[in-house]
Short mmCIF file of C-alpha atoms in Angstrom, two decimals:
data_model
loop_
_atom_site.label_atom_id
_atom_site.label_comp_id
_atom_site.label_asym_id
_atom_site.label_seq_id
_atom_site.Cartn_x
_atom_site.Cartn_y
_atom_site.Cartn_z
CA LYS A 558 116.53 123.79 118.64
CA PRO A 559 119.02 124.44 115.83
CA PHE A 560 122.30 122.57 116.20
CA TYR A 561 125.34 124.82 116.08
CA GLY A 562 127.97 122.34 117.19
CA ALA A 563 128.82 120.84 113.80
CA PHE A 564 132.54 121.54 113.96
CA GLN A 565 133.88 119.64 110.98
CA PRO A 566 137.67 119.93 110.64
CA ARG A 567 139.35 118.41 107.58
CA LEU A 568 143.05 117.72 107.27
CA GLY A 569 144.89 116.30 104.30
CA PHE A 570 148.50 115.86 103.22
CA SER A 571 150.65 114.57 100.40
CA TYR A 572 154.41 114.08 100.37
CA ALA A 573 156.62 113.18 97.41
CA LEU A 574 159.30 110.60 98.17
CA ASP A 575 161.48 111.55 95.19
CA LYS A 576 162.51 114.81 93.53
CA ASN A 577 160.52 114.00 90.36
CA ASN A 578 157.28 113.60 92.35
CA LYS A 579 156.64 110.16 90.90
CA THR A 580 156.08 108.42 94.23
CA THR A 581 153.74 110.13 96.67
CA ILE A 582 152.20 109.17 99.98
CA PHE A 583 148.97 110.88 100.98
CA GLY A 584 146.23 110.80 103.56
CA GLY A 585 143.41 112.70 105.17
CA PHE A 586 141.06 112.89 108.12
CA GLY A 587 137.75 114.61 108.64
CA ILE A 588 134.68 114.80 110.87
CA TYR A 589 131.32 114.93 109.12
CA TYR A 590 127.83 115.64 110.43
CA ASP A 591 124.71 114.43 108.68
CA ARG A 592 121.33 116.12 108.82
CA SER A 593 118.36 114.79 110.75
CA ILE A 594 115.81 113.30 108.42
CA PHE A 595 113.01 115.85 108.29
CA ASP A 596 110.13 113.48 107.61
CA ILE A 597 111.04 111.55 110.78
CA SER A 598 111.57 114.65 112.91
CA VAL A 599 108.10 116.02 112.17
CA ASP A 600 106.38 112.71 112.91
CA GLU A 601 105.96 113.57 116.59
CA THR A 602 103.18 116.04 115.71
CA LEU A 603 102.21 114.70 112.28
CA LYS A 604 101.28 111.24 113.57
CA LEU A 605 98.79 112.78 116.00
CA SER A 606 97.30 115.34 113.60
CA HIS A 607 97.09 112.76 110.77
CA PRO A 608 97.03 109.37 112.53
CA THR A 609 97.24 106.04 110.71
CA TYR A 610 95.12 103.15 112.02
CA THR A 611 95.52 99.44 111.37
CA ILE A 612 92.40 97.31 111.77
CA SER A 613 92.28 93.55 111.24
CA PHE A 614 89.01 92.15 109.87
CA ALA A 615 87.73 88.63 110.34
CA PRO A 616 86.78 86.83 107.10
CA ARG A 617 83.22 87.44 105.96
CA GLY A 618 80.80 85.27 107.88
CA GLN A 619 83.29 84.21 110.55
CA ALA A 620 83.38 85.27 114.18
CA PRO A 621 86.23 87.70 114.89
CA GLY A 622 89.25 86.33 116.69
CA PRO A 623 91.47 88.19 119.16
CA GLY A 624 92.27 91.67 117.85
CA GLN A 625 89.87 91.31 114.88
CA VAL A 626 86.73 93.18 113.90
CA ALA A 627 83.69 91.44 112.41
CA TRP A 628 83.41 92.16 108.71
CA ASN A 629 80.47 94.16 107.37
CA ASP A 630 79.93 95.01 103.70
CA SER A 631 79.08 98.57 104.75
CA TYR A 632 82.86 99.09 105.13
CA LEU A 633 83.14 98.92 101.31
CA THR A 634 82.42 102.62 101.06
CA ALA A 635 84.09 105.96 100.67
CA SER A 636 81.90 107.40 103.40
CA LYS A 637 84.20 109.08 105.91
CA ALA A 638 81.60 108.92 108.67
CA THR A 639 81.26 105.14 108.38
CA LEU A 640 85.01 104.57 108.45
CA ASP A 641 85.59 107.11 111.22
CA ALA A 642 83.09 105.28 113.41
CA LEU A 643 85.00 102.05 112.83
CA VAL A 644 88.33 103.66 113.64
CA HIS A 645 87.26 105.40 116.82
CA THR A 646 85.64 102.28 118.25
CA SER A 647 88.24 99.72 117.22
CA GLY A 648 91.60 101.45 116.69
CA ALA A 649 94.18 103.30 118.73
CA PRO A 650 96.92 105.51 117.26
CA GLU A 651 100.65 105.35 117.84
CA ALA A 652 102.50 108.17 119.58
CA TRP A 653 105.91 109.07 118.16
CA LEU A 654 108.33 110.65 120.61
CA ILE A 655 111.40 112.35 119.14
CA ASP A 656 114.04 113.23 121.72
CA SER A 657 114.27 117.00 122.12
CA LYS A 658 118.03 116.51 122.50
CA GLN A 659 118.35 114.14 119.57
CA LYS A 660 121.96 114.09 118.40
CA VAL A 661 122.95 114.77 114.82
CA PRO A 662 124.53 111.69 113.16
CA LYS A 663 128.31 112.02 112.94
CA SER A 664 131.14 110.11 111.33
CA LYS A 665 134.92 110.18 111.40
CA GLN A 666 136.49 109.41 108.04
CA TRP A 667 140.11 108.91 107.08
CA ASN A 668 142.29 107.50 104.34
CA ALA A 669 145.95 106.80 103.63
CA GLY A 670 147.67 105.60 100.50
CA ILE A 671 150.53 105.66 98.04
CA ARG A 672 150.54 106.78 94.41
CA GLN A 673 153.10 105.93 91.71
CA VAL A 674 153.39 107.64 88.32
CA ILE A 675 154.39 105.24 85.52
CA GLY A 676 154.66 107.02 82.18
CA ASP A 677 151.24 108.52 81.44
CA PHE A 678 149.57 106.37 84.09
CA SER A 679 149.03 106.90 87.80
CA VAL A 680 148.66 103.83 90.04
CA SER A 681 147.50 104.13 93.64
CA ALA A 682 146.46 101.98 96.58
CA THR A 683 144.34 103.53 99.32
CA TYR A 684 142.87 102.41 102.62
CA ALA A 685 139.67 104.19 103.70
CA GLY A 686 137.90 103.94 107.02
CA VAL A 687 134.64 105.36 108.37
CA ARG A 688 133.24 105.18 111.89
CA GLY A 689 129.69 106.42 112.29
CA VAL A 690 128.08 107.21 115.64
CA ASP A 691 124.83 108.73 116.91
CA GLN A 692 122.86 107.26 114.02
CA MET A 693 119.11 107.52 114.52
CA ALA A 694 116.85 104.56 115.29
CA LEU A 695 113.22 104.21 116.31
CA ASN A 696 112.35 101.84 119.17
CA PHE A 697 109.06 100.33 120.31
CA ALA A 698 108.08 101.05 123.91
CA ALA A 699 105.34 98.38 123.97
CA HIS A 700 107.84 95.56 123.46
CA THR A 701 111.20 94.48 124.82
CA LEU A 702 113.41 91.42 124.61
CA LYS A 703 113.22 88.57 127.11
CA PRO A 704 116.18 87.98 129.46
CA ASP A 705 117.50 85.27 127.12
CA GLY A 706 117.55 87.72 124.20
CA SER A 707 114.54 86.31 122.40
CA CYS A 708 111.48 88.32 121.43
CA CYS A 709 109.40 89.59 123.15
CA ILE A 710 107.79 90.82 126.34
CA ASP A 711 104.76 92.95 125.47
CA PHE A 712 103.31 95.76 127.54
CA ASP A 713 99.69 96.91 127.53
CA LEU A 714 99.65 100.64 126.78
CA GLY A 715 95.91 100.82 126.10
CA ALA A 716 95.19 102.81 129.25
CA HIS A 717 96.97 105.76 127.68
CA GLY A 718 94.82 105.70 124.57
CA PHE A 719 97.67 104.64 122.31
CA SER A 720 98.50 101.29 120.77
CA ASN A 721 102.21 101.93 121.06
CA PHE A 722 104.86 104.53 121.78
CA ILE A 723 107.70 104.79 119.28
CA TYR A 724 110.69 106.75 120.54
CA SER A 725 113.99 107.81 119.00
CA THR A 726 117.50 106.92 120.09
CA ASN A 727 121.07 107.51 118.90
CA ASP A 728 122.23 103.95 119.53
CA VAL A 729 123.15 102.95 115.96
CA LYS A 730 126.84 102.73 115.03
CA THR A 731 128.55 101.79 111.77
CA TRP A 732 132.00 100.57 110.73
CA TYR A 733 133.39 100.65 107.18
CA ASP A 734 136.83 99.61 105.93
CA ALA A 735 137.92 99.47 102.30
CA LEU A 736 140.97 98.98 100.13
CA GLN A 737 140.93 100.59 96.69
CA VAL A 738 143.40 100.03 93.87
CA GLN A 739 143.14 102.61 91.11
CA ILE A 740 144.77 103.10 87.70
CA ASP A 741 144.27 106.41 85.88
CA ARG A 742 145.40 107.80 82.59
CA PRO A 743 144.20 111.43 82.44
CA TYR A 744 142.74 112.57 79.13
CA ARG A 745 145.36 114.18 76.91
CA ARG A 746 146.07 114.46 73.22
CA THR A 747 149.23 113.22 71.57
CA ALA A 748 151.47 115.77 69.94
CA LEU A 749 151.52 114.10 66.51
CA ASN A 750 147.92 113.39 65.50
CA LYS A 751 146.12 115.32 68.27
CA PHE A 752 144.18 112.19 69.14
CA GLY A 753 143.18 112.19 72.80
CA TRP A 754 142.04 109.56 75.23
CA GLY A 755 141.80 108.82 78.95
CA LEU A 756 141.07 105.79 81.10
CA GLY A 757 140.31 105.01 84.73
CA LEU A 758 139.99 101.68 86.53
CA ALA A 759 139.17 101.24 90.21
CA TYR A 760 138.75 98.05 92.23
CA THR A 761 137.38 98.22 95.78
CA TYR A 762 137.24 95.55 98.46
CA ALA A 763 135.07 96.70 101.35
CA VAL A 764 133.54 95.34 104.55
CA ARG A 765 130.85 96.96 106.67
CA GLN A 766 129.43 96.28 110.12
CA ILE A 767 126.55 97.87 111.95
CA GLN A 768 125.13 97.84 115.45
CA GLY A 769 121.66 98.83 116.57
CA GLU A 770 119.78 97.88 113.40
CA ASP A 771 119.60 94.82 111.17
CA ASN A 772 120.45 96.57 107.90
CA LEU A 773 121.80 100.02 107.18
CA GLY A 774 118.90 102.40 106.58
CA ASP A 775 116.24 100.32 108.34
CA VAL A 776 115.52 103.15 110.86
CA PHE A 777 113.10 100.91 112.80
CA ALA A 778 115.02 98.78 115.33
CA TYR A 779 112.51 96.25 116.62
CA PRO A 780 111.99 96.10 119.48
CA ASN A 781 114.96 98.29 120.38
CA ALA A 782 118.42 99.15 119.10
CA ALA A 783 120.10 97.90 122.27
CA GLY A 784 119.07 94.34 121.39
CA ILE A 785 120.86 94.28 118.01
CA PRO A 786 124.60 93.54 118.45
CA LYS A 787 127.45 94.48 116.14
CA HIS A 788 127.34 92.28 113.04
CA PRO A 789 128.40 92.23 109.38
CA SER A 790 125.93 93.97 107.12
CA ASN A 791 124.54 92.47 103.93
CA ASP A 792 126.59 94.19 101.26
CA GLU A 793 128.87 93.45 98.36
CA LYS A 794 132.58 93.19 99.04
CA HIS A 795 133.88 93.62 95.49
CA ARG A 796 133.19 96.45 93.04
CA ILE A 797 134.85 97.46 89.77
CA VAL A 798 134.34 100.86 88.17
CA VAL A 799 135.75 101.70 84.72
CA ASN A 800 135.55 105.06 82.96
CA TRP A 801 136.93 106.15 79.62
CA ILE A 802 136.93 109.01 77.16
CA THR A 803 138.30 109.06 73.61
CA ASP A 804 138.21 111.26 70.56
CA VAL A 805 136.46 109.85 67.50
CA PRO A 806 138.89 110.61 64.62
CA ALA A 807 136.31 109.91 61.92
CA LEU A 808 133.96 112.51 63.44
CA ALA A 809 135.79 115.78 63.99
CA GLY A 810 134.97 117.35 67.33
CA PHE A 811 133.26 114.25 68.73
CA THR A 812 134.27 112.47 71.93
CA PHE A 813 132.94 109.14 73.17
CA SER A 814 132.94 108.38 76.89
CA GLY A 815 131.39 105.96 79.32
CA LEU A 816 131.12 104.64 82.84
CA MET A 817 130.80 100.94 83.69
CA THR A 818 130.02 99.66 87.20
CA LEU A 819 130.23 95.99 88.16
CA GLY A 820 129.09 94.92 91.62
CA GLY A 821 130.28 91.58 93.00
CA LYS A 822 128.42 88.80 94.77
CA ILE A 823 126.15 89.81 97.65
CA ARG A 824 125.62 87.57 100.66
CA LEU A 825 122.21 87.77 102.33
CA ASP A 826 120.95 86.38 105.62
CA VAL A 827 118.74 83.29 105.60
CA GLY A 828 115.77 83.17 107.95
CA CYS A 829 115.15 85.92 110.47
CA PRO A 830 117.28 87.15 113.39
CA GLY A 831 117.57 84.82 116.35
CA ARG A 832 115.68 87.18 118.66
CA PHE A 833 112.58 86.49 116.53
CA CYS A 834 112.94 82.93 115.26
CA GLY A 835 115.56 81.25 117.41
CA ALA A 836 117.39 78.48 115.56
CA GLY A 837 117.65 78.40 111.77
CA TYR A 838 119.06 81.87 111.23
CA ILE A 839 122.15 81.82 108.99
CA ARG A 840 123.91 85.16 108.57
CA GLY A 841 125.22 85.44 105.04
CA GLY A 842 123.79 82.03 104.19
CA TYR A 843 122.60 82.93 100.68
CA THR A 844 124.79 84.29 97.89
CA VAL A 845 123.14 86.10 95.00
CA PRO A 846 124.04 84.19 91.80
CA GLY A 847 126.25 85.62 89.09
CA THR A 848 129.86 86.82 89.02
CA PHE A 849 128.70 90.43 88.91
CA PRO A 850 125.01 90.53 89.87
CA TYR A 851 124.98 94.32 89.57
CA GLN A 852 125.90 95.69 86.14
CA ASN A 853 125.42 99.15 84.68
CA VAL A 854 126.93 100.88 81.65
CA ASP A 855 126.35 104.56 80.81
CA LEU A 856 127.49 106.00 77.47
CA ARG A 857 127.92 109.56 76.20
CA LEU A 858 128.62 111.06 72.77
CA ARG A 859 129.60 114.74 72.74
CA LYS A 860 130.13 117.22 69.93
CA ASP A 861 132.07 120.44 70.54
CA PHE A 862 131.62 123.09 67.86
CA PRO A 863 134.34 125.56 66.82
CA ARG A 864 134.55 128.48 69.22
CA LEU A 865 133.03 131.80 68.31
CA GLY A 866 135.32 134.22 70.10
CA ARG A 867 134.92 133.44 73.78
CA THR A 868 131.75 131.42 73.25
CA ALA A 869 131.76 127.62 73.10
CA ILE A 870 128.83 125.30 72.36
CA GLY A 871 128.62 121.59 73.03
CA LEU A 872 125.88 119.00 72.46
CA THR A 873 125.62 115.70 74.32
CA VAL A 874 123.64 112.49 73.96
CA ASP A 875 123.57 110.22 77.03
CA LEU A 876 122.41 106.63 77.18
CA PHE A 877 121.93 105.34 80.74
CA ASN A 878 121.91 101.60 81.43
CA ALA A 879 122.79 101.17 77.78
CA PHE A 880 122.32 97.38 77.77
CA ASN A 881 119.03 97.60 79.71
CA HIS A 882 120.36 95.20 82.36
CA ASN A 883 117.93 94.31 85.16
CA ASN A 884 119.60 94.61 88.55
CA PHE A 885 117.47 92.58 90.93
CA GLY A 886 116.85 92.97 94.65
CA CYS A 887 114.35 92.10 97.40
CA TYR A 888 115.44 88.45 97.39
CA ASN A 889 113.27 85.94 99.23
CA THR A 890 115.60 84.42 101.82
CA GLY A 891 113.21 84.04 104.76
CA ASN A 892 112.48 80.32 104.53
CA PRO A 893 114.78 77.82 102.73
CA THR A 894 111.82 75.47 102.17
CA ASP A 895 109.80 78.13 100.34
CA VAL A 896 109.36 77.28 96.64
CA ASN A 897 110.27 80.91 95.87
CA PHE A 898 113.40 80.89 98.03
CA GLY A 899 116.19 82.89 96.39
CA LYS A 900 113.92 84.60 93.87
CA ALA A 901 114.11 88.38 93.43
CA GLY A 902 111.09 90.48 94.28
CA CYS A 903 112.05 93.82 92.73
CA ILE A 904 114.39 95.61 90.33
CA VAL A 905 116.71 98.16 91.97
CA SER A 906 117.89 99.99 88.83
CA ASP A 907 116.20 102.13 86.21
CA PRO A 908 115.59 100.78 82.69
CA ARG A 909 117.50 102.09 79.70
CA ARG A 910 116.83 105.76 79.02
CA ALA A 911 118.28 108.50 76.81
CA GLN A 912 119.01 112.17 77.47
CA VAL A 913 119.92 115.01 75.11
CA GLY A 914 121.61 118.15 76.40
CA ALA A 915 123.29 121.36 75.28
CA GLU A 916 126.05 123.40 76.93
CA LEU A 917 126.89 127.05 76.35
CA ASN A 918 130.05 128.63 77.77
CA PHE A 919 130.87 132.32 77.40
#
């Protein structure tokens, strides 16, 4: 049923400590509701109407082992009838059960800080906190942890015609705390030569913890969210963001601006969680190399033409990831003895690309 209880109050304040408003304290608090992810919510019916089967084949010419099907070259076909016969004799679907009273994810967010105006610059320090509750996770009914916390006790659900039941819970919680120091010089032109510029610099130190899943966004909590305790999440603690805008005196009407993001070292877990592998799991045991492993620079050149009455026209050229820096991810940290240990398995940023745009105001 539709959820009508998303009461989301927001409260903010600022108070100047001097009559010139140069020193200000500020803060805010709010409650925020997220939406349920649609493609998960519909899975309860979609998985049954369009089931997915997993079948393990024995190597050609070898007798099938437990849970395997003997290989036959006739399976190398697009014939639906041949594959359907294989599925219905050897596979069993999963049933997804989404709680009819599934809660909508919610978070409480707040901040408090102080801002000081120094000449044309504004300097501020802010603490920000977020506490998330009722986050969604998917558990596996066919498995549970042993009394000692290791994995797993398995249940035979074959009598029901399903290989497994996957059910939803609201057991995931998150904690986020950050300190941000920011320096801003708003864009303005000087009175003498009408040359304008602006600058912003922000440094953030942040820590995050989660409970009920191994990494934020995993959704699947194997075997269940209750078996995953509160722990630090694999994330970067340091981030620097710089933005700027300046007139180009040699090119009348042109402005040059940009945004640079530098992400600090990321610590990743080594091995797999203790409930799976026992000893040998080191949380945060691998640090991604490089002072700023994540780097991205976006540039923009804009031309504003003289106004025609109340009409203004502007043209922009954007260059994203201007230096075509590869930001790597998917690091192999499962086994320290692996020859590929520490190597990246994917790129998490887009390559350099350009964009041309036009703006008309009237």
